[in-house]
Coordinates of C-alpha atoms in Angstrom, one line a residue:
M139 CA -76.0 11.1 11.5
E140 CA -76.5 8.8 14.5
F141 CA -73.2 7.1 13.7
I142 CA -71.4 10.4 13.9
K143 CA -72.8 11.2 17.3
E144 CA -72.1 7.7 18.7
F145 CA -68.6 7.5 17.2
S146 CA -67.8 11.0 18.5
A147 CA -68.9 10.0 22.0
F148 CA -66.8 6.9 21.7
L149 CA -63.7 8.9 20.7
H150 CA -64.2 11.2 23.6
Q151 CA -64.8 8.5 26.2
K152 CA -61.7 6.5 25.2
E153 CA -59.6 9.7 25.0
I154 CA -58.8 9.0 21.4
I155 CA -59.7 12.6 20.7
K156 CA -57.9 15.2 22.8
F157 CA -58.3 18.9 23.0
G158 CA -55.5 21.3 23.7
D159 CA -52.6 22.9 21.8
F160 CA -50.9 20.4 19.5
T161 CA -48.2 20.7 16.8
L162 CA -48.9 18.2 14.0
A163 CA -46.2 16.4 12.1
S164 CA -46.6 19.0 9.3
G165 CA -45.7 21.7 11.7
K166 CA -49.3 23.1 11.7
K167 CA -51.0 23.9 15.0
S168 CA -54.3 22.3 16.0
S169 CA -56.6 22.7 18.9
Y170 CA -57.4 19.0 18.8
Y171 CA -55.7 15.7 18.1
V172 CA -57.4 12.4 17.0
D173 CA -55.1 9.4 17.7
L174 CA -56.7 6.9 15.2
R175 CA -53.9 4.4 16.0
L176 CA -56.0 3.5 19.1
V177 CA -59.3 2.7 17.3
P178 CA -58.2 -0.9 16.2
S179 CA -57.9 -1.7 20.0
Y180 CA -61.7 -1.6 20.0
P181 CA -62.6 -4.1 17.3
H182 CA -66.4 -3.7 17.4
Q183 CA -66.2 0.1 17.0
F184 CA -63.4 -0.3 14.4
R185 CA -65.7 -2.5 12.2
I186 CA -68.5 0.0 12.6
M187 CA -66.2 2.9 11.6
I188 CA -65.0 1.0 8.5
K189 CA -68.5 0.1 7.5
N190 CA -69.7 3.7 7.7
L191 CA -66.7 5.1 5.9
Q192 CA -67.3 2.7 3.0
N193 CA -70.8 4.1 2.5

């Protein structure tokens, strides 16, 4: 659970998660967008994310 809080804060601080009105590639509407293409730019957090997703 701690990972989720820390990773959420990281996404917000680095503006990887954005809030607003977005139209996704599928055409669906969303009130938020997570640009995961940016995460590998932060290798330490990227490794932590991969480790936690594997568990």
